[in-house]
Amino acid sequence: QVNLVESGGGSVHAGGSLRLSCVVSGYTVGSWYMAWFRETPGKEREGVAALYTGGKTAFYADSVKGRFTISYDNTKNTLWLQMNSLTPDDTAMYYCAADHGFYGAYIAPEGDMDHWGKGTLVTVSS
């Protein structure tokens, strides 16, 4: 069993920054594929960024490339998402997800992820 707990969401003005964290507990042996997704009412959950915990490369959606940075701290079993230059379009519930699968250099589809956190809300005002 893998447990994911997100935190760090909040309300900021456009142009501001937030740093989300996702603490991983439970069975964490080996390299995992981990990702951040976001969801707004009426829209499908969107993959934002992803990485392999045993690798060095990260993958980003075009909408956040250059503004968001995903990283993983093996010593703390924590996934991070640094979000800069936020815009109102970034307003969403952000979810951390994990899976043992291999997805190449892409953000996996939502339906392929086995483990999910409960989310943390990010609100960006103009």
Short mmCIF file of N, CA, C and O in Angstrom, two decimals:
data_model
loop_
_atom_site.label_atom_id
_atom_site.label_comp_id
_atom_site.label_asym_id
_atom_site.label_seq_id
_atom_site.Cartn_x
_atom_site.Cartn_y
_atom_site.Cartn_z
N GLN A 1 0.84 -1.19 0.00
CA GLN A 1 0.00 0.00 0.00
C GLN A 1 0.88 1.25 0.00
O GLN A 1 1.87 1.33 0.73
N VAL A 2 0.53 2.20 -0.84
CA VAL A 2 1.26 3.46 -0.92
C VAL A 2 0.31 4.59 -0.56
O VAL A 2 -0.82 4.64 -1.05
N ASN A 3 0.75 5.46 0.30
CA ASN A 3 -0.05 6.61 0.70
C ASN A 3 0.61 7.89 0.23
O ASN A 3 1.83 8.06 0.37
N LEU A 4 -0.19 8.77 -0.31
CA LEU A 4 0.30 10.05 -0.82
C LEU A 4 -0.49 11.17 -0.15
O LEU A 4 -1.72 11.16 -0.17
N VAL A 5 0.23 12.12 0.41
CA VAL A 5 -0.42 13.23 1.08
C VAL A 5 0.15 14.55 0.55
O VAL A 5 1.33 14.85 0.76
N GLU A 6 -0.70 15.33 -0.10
CA GLU A 6 -0.28 16.61 -0.66
C GLU A 6 -0.48 17.74 0.34
O GLU A 6 -1.36 17.68 1.21
N SER A 7 0.31 18.78 0.16
CA SER A 7 0.14 20.01 0.93
C SER A 7 0.79 21.14 0.14
O SER A 7 1.49 20.90 -0.85
N GLY A 8 0.57 22.36 0.61
CA GLY A 8 1.22 23.51 0.01
C GLY A 8 0.33 24.38 -0.85
O GLY A 8 0.75 25.43 -1.32
N GLY A 9 -0.90 23.93 -1.08
CA GLY A 9 -1.81 24.75 -1.86
C GLY A 9 -2.20 26.02 -1.11
O GLY A 9 -1.93 26.17 0.08
N GLY A 10 -2.83 26.92 -1.81
CA GLY A 10 -3.26 28.17 -1.19
C GLY A 10 -3.72 29.15 -2.23
O GLY A 10 -3.93 28.79 -3.40
N SER A 11 -3.89 30.39 -1.81
CA SER A 11 -4.35 31.46 -2.70
C SER A 11 -3.22 32.46 -2.93
O SER A 11 -2.61 32.93 -1.98
N VAL A 12 -2.98 32.77 -4.20
CA VAL A 12 -1.94 33.74 -4.55
C VAL A 12 -2.46 34.63 -5.66
O VAL A 12 -3.42 34.28 -6.36
N HIS A 13 -1.79 35.75 -5.85
CA HIS A 13 -2.11 36.63 -6.96
C HIS A 13 -1.33 36.17 -8.20
O HIS A 13 -0.30 35.49 -8.10
N ALA A 14 -1.84 36.54 -9.34
CA ALA A 14 -1.16 36.22 -10.58
C ALA A 14 0.29 36.72 -10.54
O ALA A 14 0.55 37.82 -10.05
N GLY A 15 1.18 35.89 -11.03
CA GLY A 15 2.59 36.21 -10.98
C GLY A 15 3.30 35.63 -9.77
O GLY A 15 4.54 35.62 -9.71
N GLY A 16 2.54 35.15 -8.82
CA GLY A 16 3.11 34.60 -7.60
C GLY A 16 3.58 33.16 -7.76
O GLY A 16 3.51 32.59 -8.85
N SER A 17 4.04 32.62 -6.65
CA SER A 17 4.60 31.26 -6.66
C SER A 17 4.03 30.45 -5.50
O SER A 17 3.64 31.00 -4.47
N LEU A 18 4.01 29.15 -5.70
CA LEU A 18 3.67 28.21 -4.65
C LEU A 18 4.53 26.97 -4.82
O LEU A 18 4.95 26.65 -5.94
N ARG A 19 4.73 26.27 -3.73
CA ARG A 19 5.47 25.01 -3.79
C ARG A 19 4.62 23.92 -3.16
O ARG A 19 4.33 23.97 -1.96
N LEU A 20 4.23 22.97 -3.96
CA LEU A 20 3.45 21.86 -3.47
C LEU A 20 4.36 20.70 -3.08
O LEU A 20 5.41 20.49 -3.69
N SER A 21 3.93 19.97 -2.07
CA SER A 21 4.67 18.79 -1.67
C SER A 21 3.74 17.59 -1.60
O SER A 21 2.54 17.73 -1.37
N CYS A 22 4.31 16.42 -1.77
CA CYS A 22 3.56 15.17 -1.70
C CYS A 22 4.44 14.17 -0.96
O CYS A 22 5.46 13.71 -1.50
N VAL A 23 4.05 13.86 0.26
CA VAL A 23 4.83 12.92 1.07
C VAL A 23 4.35 11.50 0.76
O VAL A 23 3.15 11.21 0.81
N VAL A 24 5.30 10.65 0.45
CA VAL A 24 5.02 9.27 0.08
C VAL A 24 5.35 8.35 1.25
O VAL A 24 6.44 8.42 1.81
N SER A 25 4.43 7.49 1.62
CA SER A 25 4.69 6.51 2.68
C SER A 25 4.13 5.16 2.26
O SER A 25 3.36 5.04 1.32
N GLY A 26 4.54 4.15 3.03
CA GLY A 26 4.12 2.80 2.69
C GLY A 26 5.19 2.08 1.91
O GLY A 26 6.37 2.27 2.15
N TYR A 27 4.81 1.28 0.95
CA TYR A 27 5.75 0.49 0.15
C TYR A 27 6.37 1.37 -0.91
O TYR A 27 5.78 1.65 -1.95
N THR A 28 7.60 1.81 -0.68
CA THR A 28 8.25 2.75 -1.60
C THR A 28 9.52 2.19 -2.21
O THR A 28 10.34 2.93 -2.74
N VAL A 29 9.71 0.88 -2.16
CA VAL A 29 10.93 0.27 -2.66
C VAL A 29 11.00 0.39 -4.18
O VAL A 29 10.01 0.22 -4.88
N GLY A 30 12.18 0.69 -4.68
CA GLY A 30 12.37 0.75 -6.12
C GLY A 30 12.02 2.10 -6.70
O GLY A 30 11.61 3.03 -6.01
N SER A 31 12.17 2.21 -8.02
CA SER A 31 11.88 3.44 -8.72
C SER A 31 10.40 3.51 -9.07
O SER A 31 9.84 2.55 -9.58
N TRP A 32 9.82 4.65 -8.85
CA TRP A 32 8.42 4.87 -9.16
C TRP A 32 8.29 5.95 -10.21
O TRP A 32 9.12 6.85 -10.33
N TYR A 33 7.21 5.89 -10.94
CA TYR A 33 6.81 6.97 -11.82
C TYR A 33 5.84 7.82 -11.01
O TYR A 33 4.83 7.33 -10.50
N MET A 34 6.16 9.12 -10.86
CA MET A 34 5.30 9.99 -10.07
C MET A 34 4.93 11.22 -10.89
O MET A 34 5.73 11.69 -11.70
N ALA A 35 3.75 11.72 -10.63
CA ALA A 35 3.26 12.83 -11.43
C ALA A 35 2.34 13.73 -10.63
O ALA A 35 1.78 13.33 -9.61
N TRP A 36 2.23 14.95 -11.11
CA TRP A 36 1.23 15.90 -10.62
C TRP A 36 0.16 16.06 -11.69
O TRP A 36 0.48 16.27 -12.87
N PHE A 37 -1.08 15.97 -11.25
CA PHE A 37 -2.22 16.23 -12.12
C PHE A 37 -3.01 17.40 -11.51
O PHE A 37 -2.89 17.70 -10.32
N ARG A 38 -3.84 18.01 -12.33
CA ARG A 38 -4.72 19.05 -11.81
C ARG A 38 -6.09 18.92 -12.45
O ARG A 38 -6.22 18.43 -13.57
N GLU A 39 -7.06 19.39 -11.70
CA GLU A 39 -8.45 19.25 -12.15
C GLU A 39 -9.24 20.50 -11.79
O GLU A 39 -9.15 21.00 -10.67
N THR A 40 -10.01 20.98 -12.77
CA THR A 40 -10.95 22.06 -12.54
C THR A 40 -12.34 21.57 -12.89
O THR A 40 -12.48 20.65 -13.72
N PRO A 41 -13.37 22.15 -12.29
CA PRO A 41 -14.74 21.70 -12.56
C PRO A 41 -15.07 21.74 -14.05
O PRO A 41 -14.77 22.72 -14.74
N GLY A 42 -15.63 20.66 -14.54
CA GLY A 42 -16.03 20.62 -15.93
C GLY A 42 -14.96 20.21 -16.90
O GLY A 42 -15.21 20.11 -18.11
N LYS A 43 -13.75 19.98 -16.38
CA LYS A 43 -12.65 19.59 -17.27
C LYS A 43 -12.06 18.26 -16.82
O LYS A 43 -12.15 17.89 -15.65
N GLU A 44 -11.43 17.57 -17.75
CA GLU A 44 -10.76 16.33 -17.40
C GLU A 44 -9.50 16.63 -16.58
O GLU A 44 -8.90 17.70 -16.71
N ARG A 45 -9.12 15.65 -15.77
CA ARG A 45 -7.90 15.82 -14.99
C ARG A 45 -6.71 15.85 -15.96
O ARG A 45 -6.57 15.00 -16.82
N GLU A 46 -5.86 16.86 -15.77
CA GLU A 46 -4.75 17.10 -16.70
C GLU A 46 -3.42 16.78 -16.06
O GLU A 46 -3.15 17.22 -14.94
N GLY A 47 -2.60 16.02 -16.77
CA GLY A 47 -1.26 15.76 -16.28
C GLY A 47 -0.41 17.00 -16.45
O GLY A 47 -0.37 17.60 -17.52
N VAL A 48 0.28 17.40 -15.40
CA VAL A 48 1.05 18.64 -15.39
C VAL A 48 2.54 18.38 -15.53
O VAL A 48 3.22 19.02 -16.32
N ALA A 49 3.04 17.44 -14.71
CA ALA A 49 4.48 17.15 -14.71
C ALA A 49 4.69 15.75 -14.16
O ALA A 49 3.87 15.26 -13.38
N ALA A 50 5.79 15.13 -14.55
CA ALA A 50 6.06 13.78 -14.10
C ALA A 50 7.55 13.49 -14.10
O ALA A 50 8.33 14.20 -14.76
N LEU A 51 7.93 12.46 -13.36
CA LEU A 51 9.32 12.02 -13.36
C LEU A 51 9.37 10.57 -12.86
O LEU A 51 8.38 10.04 -12.36
N TYR A 52 10.54 9.96 -13.03
CA TYR A 52 10.84 8.67 -12.41
C TYR A 52 11.72 8.96 -11.21
O TYR A 52 12.72 9.67 -11.32
N THR A 53 11.38 8.41 -10.06
CA THR A 53 12.12 8.75 -8.85
C THR A 53 13.57 8.29 -8.91
O THR A 53 14.41 8.82 -8.20
N GLY A 54 13.85 7.33 -9.77
CA GLY A 54 15.23 6.86 -9.92
C GLY A 54 15.94 7.52 -11.08
O GLY A 54 17.09 7.17 -11.37
N GLY A 55 15.32 8.48 -11.74
CA GLY A 55 15.91 9.11 -12.90
C GLY A 55 16.21 10.57 -12.69
O GLY A 55 16.06 11.09 -11.57
N LYS A 56 16.63 11.23 -13.78
CA LYS A 56 17.01 12.64 -13.68
C LYS A 56 16.20 13.53 -14.62
O LYS A 56 16.39 14.74 -14.64
N THR A 57 15.33 12.94 -15.40
CA THR A 57 14.59 13.70 -16.39
C THR A 57 13.16 13.90 -15.95
O THR A 57 12.54 13.01 -15.37
N ALA A 58 12.65 15.09 -16.21
CA ALA A 58 11.27 15.40 -15.88
C ALA A 58 10.51 15.74 -17.16
O ALA A 58 11.11 16.14 -18.16
N PHE A 59 9.21 15.59 -17.10
CA PHE A 59 8.36 15.81 -18.27
C PHE A 59 7.25 16.79 -17.88
O PHE A 59 6.72 16.70 -16.77
N TYR A 60 6.93 17.69 -18.79
CA TYR A 60 5.98 18.74 -18.47
C TYR A 60 4.94 18.91 -19.56
O TYR A 60 5.21 18.72 -20.75
N ALA A 61 3.75 19.30 -19.14
CA ALA A 61 2.73 19.73 -20.10
C ALA A 61 3.17 21.06 -20.69
O ALA A 61 3.82 21.86 -20.01
N ASP A 62 2.80 21.30 -21.93
CA ASP A 62 3.19 22.55 -22.58
C ASP A 62 2.69 23.77 -21.82
O ASP A 62 3.34 24.82 -21.80
N SER A 63 1.56 23.62 -21.16
CA SER A 63 0.95 24.76 -20.47
C SER A 63 1.76 25.23 -19.26
O SER A 63 1.56 26.35 -18.79
N VAL A 64 2.66 24.40 -18.76
CA VAL A 64 3.42 24.78 -17.56
C VAL A 64 4.92 24.78 -17.81
O VAL A 64 5.69 25.17 -16.91
N LYS A 65 5.34 24.36 -18.98
CA LYS A 65 6.77 24.27 -19.27
C LYS A 65 7.44 25.63 -19.10
O LYS A 65 6.95 26.66 -19.57
N GLY A 66 8.55 25.64 -18.39
CA GLY A 66 9.27 26.87 -18.13
C GLY A 66 8.81 27.60 -16.88
O GLY A 66 9.48 28.53 -16.42
N ARG A 67 7.67 27.19 -16.32
CA ARG A 67 7.16 27.84 -15.10
C ARG A 67 7.14 26.90 -13.90
O ARG A 67 7.31 27.33 -12.77
N PHE A 68 6.89 25.62 -14.15
CA PHE A 68 6.80 24.63 -13.08
C PHE A 68 8.03 23.73 -13.10
O PHE A 68 8.57 23.42 -14.17
N THR A 69 8.42 23.29 -11.91
CA THR A 69 9.52 22.34 -11.79
C THR A 69 9.13 21.22 -10.84
O THR A 69 8.76 21.49 -9.69
N ILE A 70 9.22 19.99 -11.32
CA ILE A 70 8.94 18.82 -10.50
C ILE A 70 10.26 18.21 -10.04
O ILE A 70 11.25 18.19 -10.79
N SER A 71 10.28 17.74 -8.80
CA SER A 71 11.49 17.11 -8.29
C SER A 71 11.10 16.11 -7.21
O SER A 71 10.00 16.15 -6.67
N TYR A 72 12.06 15.22 -6.91
CA TYR A 72 11.81 14.20 -5.88
C TYR A 72 13.01 14.13 -4.96
O TYR A 72 14.15 14.05 -5.43
N ASP A 73 12.73 14.15 -3.67
CA ASP A 73 13.78 14.03 -2.66
C ASP A 73 13.71 12.64 -2.06
O ASP A 73 12.81 12.33 -1.30
N ASN A 74 14.70 11.81 -2.44
CA ASN A 74 14.71 10.42 -1.96
C ASN A 74 14.92 10.33 -0.46
O ASN A 74 14.47 9.38 0.17
N THR A 75 15.60 11.29 0.12
CA THR A 75 15.88 11.24 1.55
C THR A 75 14.63 11.53 2.38
O THR A 75 14.53 11.13 3.53
N LYS A 76 13.68 12.24 1.75
CA LYS A 76 12.45 12.60 2.47
C LYS A 76 11.22 11.93 1.89
O LYS A 76 10.10 12.18 2.35
N ASN A 77 11.43 11.11 0.85
CA ASN A 77 10.28 10.46 0.17
C ASN A 77 9.21 11.50 -0.16
O ASN A 77 8.01 11.31 0.12
N THR A 78 9.64 12.59 -0.74
CA THR A 78 8.73 13.70 -1.01
C THR A 78 8.86 14.16 -2.45
O THR A 78 9.96 14.38 -2.95
N LEU A 79 7.71 14.30 -3.10
CA LEU A 79 7.62 14.85 -4.44
C LEU A 79 7.25 16.32 -4.33
O LEU A 79 6.36 16.69 -3.56
N TRP A 80 7.94 17.16 -5.10
CA TRP A 80 7.70 18.60 -5.05
C TRP A 80 7.20 19.11 -6.40
O TRP A 80 7.50 18.53 -7.44
N LEU A 81 6.47 20.21 -6.33
CA LEU A 81 6.12 20.94 -7.55
C LEU A 81 6.27 22.42 -7.26
O LEU A 81 5.47 23.01 -6.55
N GLN A 82 7.35 22.99 -7.78
CA GLN A 82 7.56 24.43 -7.66
C GLN A 82 6.82 25.12 -8.80
O GLN A 82 7.08 24.82 -9.97
N MET A 83 5.93 26.02 -8.46
CA MET A 83 5.10 26.69 -9.46
C MET A 83 5.38 28.19 -9.41
O MET A 83 5.13 28.84 -8.39
N ASN A 84 5.89 28.71 -10.50
CA ASN A 84 6.20 30.13 -10.60
C ASN A 84 5.36 30.79 -11.68
O ASN A 84 4.77 30.11 -12.53
N SER A 85 5.32 32.11 -11.65
CA SER A 85 4.58 32.89 -12.65
C SER A 85 3.16 32.35 -12.83
O SER A 85 2.69 32.13 -13.95
N LEU A 86 2.50 32.14 -11.73
CA LEU A 86 1.16 31.56 -11.76
C LEU A 86 0.16 32.51 -12.42
O LEU A 86 0.26 33.75 -12.29
N THR A 87 -0.78 31.92 -13.11
CA THR A 87 -1.87 32.67 -13.73
C THR A 87 -3.20 32.11 -13.26
O THR A 87 -3.25 30.99 -12.72
N PRO A 88 -4.29 32.85 -13.45
CA PRO A 88 -5.60 32.32 -13.05
C PRO A 88 -5.92 30.98 -13.71
O PRO A 88 -6.67 30.17 -13.13
N ASP A 89 -5.36 30.71 -14.88
CA ASP A 89 -5.59 29.42 -15.53
C ASP A 89 -4.98 28.25 -14.78
O ASP A 89 -5.29 27.09 -15.06
N ASP A 90 -4.10 28.53 -13.84
CA ASP A 90 -3.50 27.47 -13.04
C ASP A 90 -4.36 27.10 -11.84
O ASP A 90 -4.02 26.15 -11.11
N THR A 91 -5.44 27.82 -11.63
CA THR A 91 -6.34 27.51 -10.53
C THR A 91 -6.93 26.13 -10.72
O THR A 91 -7.52 25.83 -11.76
N ALA A 92 -6.76 25.27 -9.72
CA ALA A 92 -7.22 23.88 -9.83
C ALA A 92 -6.95 23.15 -8.52
O ALA A 92 -6.21 23.64 -7.66
N MET A 93 -7.51 21.97 -8.42
CA MET A 93 -7.12 21.03 -7.38
C MET A 93 -5.95 20.24 -7.95
O MET A 93 -6.06 19.68 -9.05
N TYR A 94 -4.86 20.20 -7.22
CA TYR A 94 -3.66 19.50 -7.67
C TYR A 94 -3.52 18.17 -6.93
O TYR A 94 -3.62 18.13 -5.70
N TYR A 95 -3.27 17.12 -7.70
CA TYR A 95 -3.15 15.78 -7.15
C TYR A 95 -1.78 15.19 -7.45
O TYR A 95 -1.25 15.35 -8.56
N CYS A 96 -1.28 14.48 -6.49
CA CYS A 96 -0.07 13.70 -6.64
C CYS A 96 -0.48 12.26 -6.98
O CYS A 96 -1.45 11.74 -6.41
N ALA A 97 0.26 11.63 -7.88
CA ALA A 97 -0.05 10.26 -8.26
C ALA A 97 1.23 9.46 -8.44
O ALA A 97 2.28 10.03 -8.78
N ALA A 98 1.13 8.15 -8.23
CA ALA A 98 2.30 7.28 -8.33
C ALA A 98 1.92 5.97 -8.98
O ALA A 98 0.79 5.48 -8.85
N ASP A 99 2.90 5.38 -9.68
CA ASP A 99 2.67 4.11 -10.36
C ASP A 99 4.01 3.45 -10.62
O ASP A 99 5.04 4.14 -10.73
N HIS A 100 4.01 2.12 -10.71
CA HIS A 100 5.26 1.41 -10.99
C HIS A 100 5.48 1.19 -12.48
O HIS A 100 6.46 0.54 -12.86
N GLY A 101 4.63 1.71 -13.33
CA GLY A 101 4.74 1.48 -14.75
C GLY A 101 5.82 2.31 -15.43
O GLY A 101 6.42 3.19 -14.82
N PHE A 102 6.05 1.99 -16.70
CA PHE A 102 7.01 2.75 -17.51
C PHE A 102 6.22 3.45 -18.61
O PHE A 102 5.47 2.82 -19.36
N TYR A 103 6.40 4.75 -18.71
CA TYR A 103 5.62 5.54 -19.65
C TYR A 103 6.51 6.34 -20.61
O TYR A 103 6.07 7.33 -21.19
N GLY A 104 7.74 5.92 -20.73
CA GLY A 104 8.64 6.64 -21.62
C GLY A 104 8.85 8.06 -21.15
O GLY A 104 8.93 8.33 -19.95
N ALA A 105 8.95 8.97 -22.09
CA ALA A 105 9.21 10.37 -21.76
C ALA A 105 7.92 11.18 -21.82
O ALA A 105 7.91 12.31 -22.33
N TYR A 106 6.85 10.61 -21.29
CA TYR A 106 5.55 11.28 -21.38
C TYR A 106 4.87 11.31 -20.02
O TYR A 106 5.21 10.55 -19.12
N ILE A 107 3.87 12.16 -19.92
CA ILE A 107 3.01 12.16 -18.74
C ILE A 107 1.93 11.12 -18.98
O ILE A 107 1.22 11.16 -19.97
N ALA A 108 1.85 10.18 -18.05
CA ALA A 108 0.93 9.06 -18.22
C ALA A 108 -0.52 9.53 -18.16
O ALA A 108 -0.85 10.53 -17.53
N PRO A 109 -1.39 8.77 -18.80
CA PRO A 109 -2.81 9.07 -18.68
C PRO A 109 -3.28 8.88 -17.25
O PRO A 109 -2.77 8.03 -16.52
N GLU A 110 -4.26 9.66 -16.87
CA GLU A 110 -4.80 9.59 -15.52
C GLU A 110 -5.20 8.16 -15.15
O GLU A 110 -4.91 7.69 -14.05
N GLY A 111 -5.82 7.46 -16.05
CA GLY A 111 -6.34 6.13 -15.76
C GLY A 111 -5.29 5.08 -15.51
O GLY A 111 -5.60 4.00 -15.00
N ASP A 112 -4.04 5.37 -15.85
CA ASP A 112 -2.97 4.40 -15.66
C ASP A 112 -2.31 4.50 -14.29
O ASP A 112 -1.53 3.64 -13.91
N MET A 113 -2.60 5.54 -13.56
CA MET A 113 -1.95 5.76 -12.27
C MET A 113 -2.68 4.98 -11.19
O MET A 113 -3.90 5.07 -11.05
N ASP A 114 -1.93 4.22 -10.41
CA ASP A 114 -2.53 3.34 -9.40
C ASP A 114 -2.81 4.02 -8.06
O ASP A 114 -3.71 3.60 -7.34
N HIS A 115 -2.01 5.00 -7.71
CA HIS A 115 -2.11 5.58 -6.37
C HIS A 115 -2.27 7.09 -6.47
O HIS A 115 -1.57 7.75 -7.24
N TRP A 116 -3.19 7.61 -5.64
CA TRP A 116 -3.51 9.02 -5.69
C TRP A 116 -3.58 9.61 -4.29
O TRP A 116 -4.01 8.94 -3.34
N GLY A 117 -3.20 10.88 -4.18
CA GLY A 117 -3.47 11.62 -2.97
C GLY A 117 -4.85 12.24 -3.05
O GLY A 117 -5.57 12.10 -4.05
N LYS A 118 -5.22 12.98 -2.01
CA LYS A 118 -6.55 13.59 -1.96
C LYS A 118 -6.58 14.99 -2.54
O LYS A 118 -7.65 15.57 -2.67
N GLY A 119 -5.42 15.54 -2.84
CA GLY A 119 -5.37 16.83 -3.51
C GLY A 119 -5.15 18.01 -2.61
O GLY A 119 -5.42 17.96 -1.41
N THR A 120 -4.66 19.07 -3.21
CA THR A 120 -4.50 20.34 -2.53
C THR A 120 -4.92 21.45 -3.49
O THR A 120 -4.59 21.40 -4.68
N LEU A 121 -5.67 22.41 -2.98
CA LEU A 121 -6.28 23.42 -3.84
C LEU A 121 -5.37 24.62 -4.05
O LEU A 121 -4.84 25.20 -3.10
N VAL A 122 -5.22 25.00 -5.30
CA VAL A 122 -4.47 26.19 -5.69
C VAL A 122 -5.43 27.17 -6.34
O VAL A 122 -6.12 26.82 -7.29
N THR A 123 -5.44 28.40 -5.82
CA THR A 123 -6.31 29.44 -6.37
C THR A 123 -5.44 30.64 -6.72
O THR A 123 -4.73 31.17 -5.87
N VAL A 124 -5.51 31.06 -7.98
CA VAL A 124 -4.73 32.20 -8.44
C VAL A 124 -5.69 33.29 -8.88
O VAL A 124 -6.50 33.08 -9.78
N SER A 125 -5.59 34.44 -8.25
CA SER A 125 -6.47 35.56 -8.59
C SER A 125 -5.75 36.55 -9.50
O SER A 125 -4.53 36.69 -9.44
N SER A 126 -6.54 37.22 -10.30
CA SER A 126 -5.95 38.18 -11.25
C SER A 126 -5.74 39.54 -10.62
O SER A 126 -6.21 39.81 -9.52
#
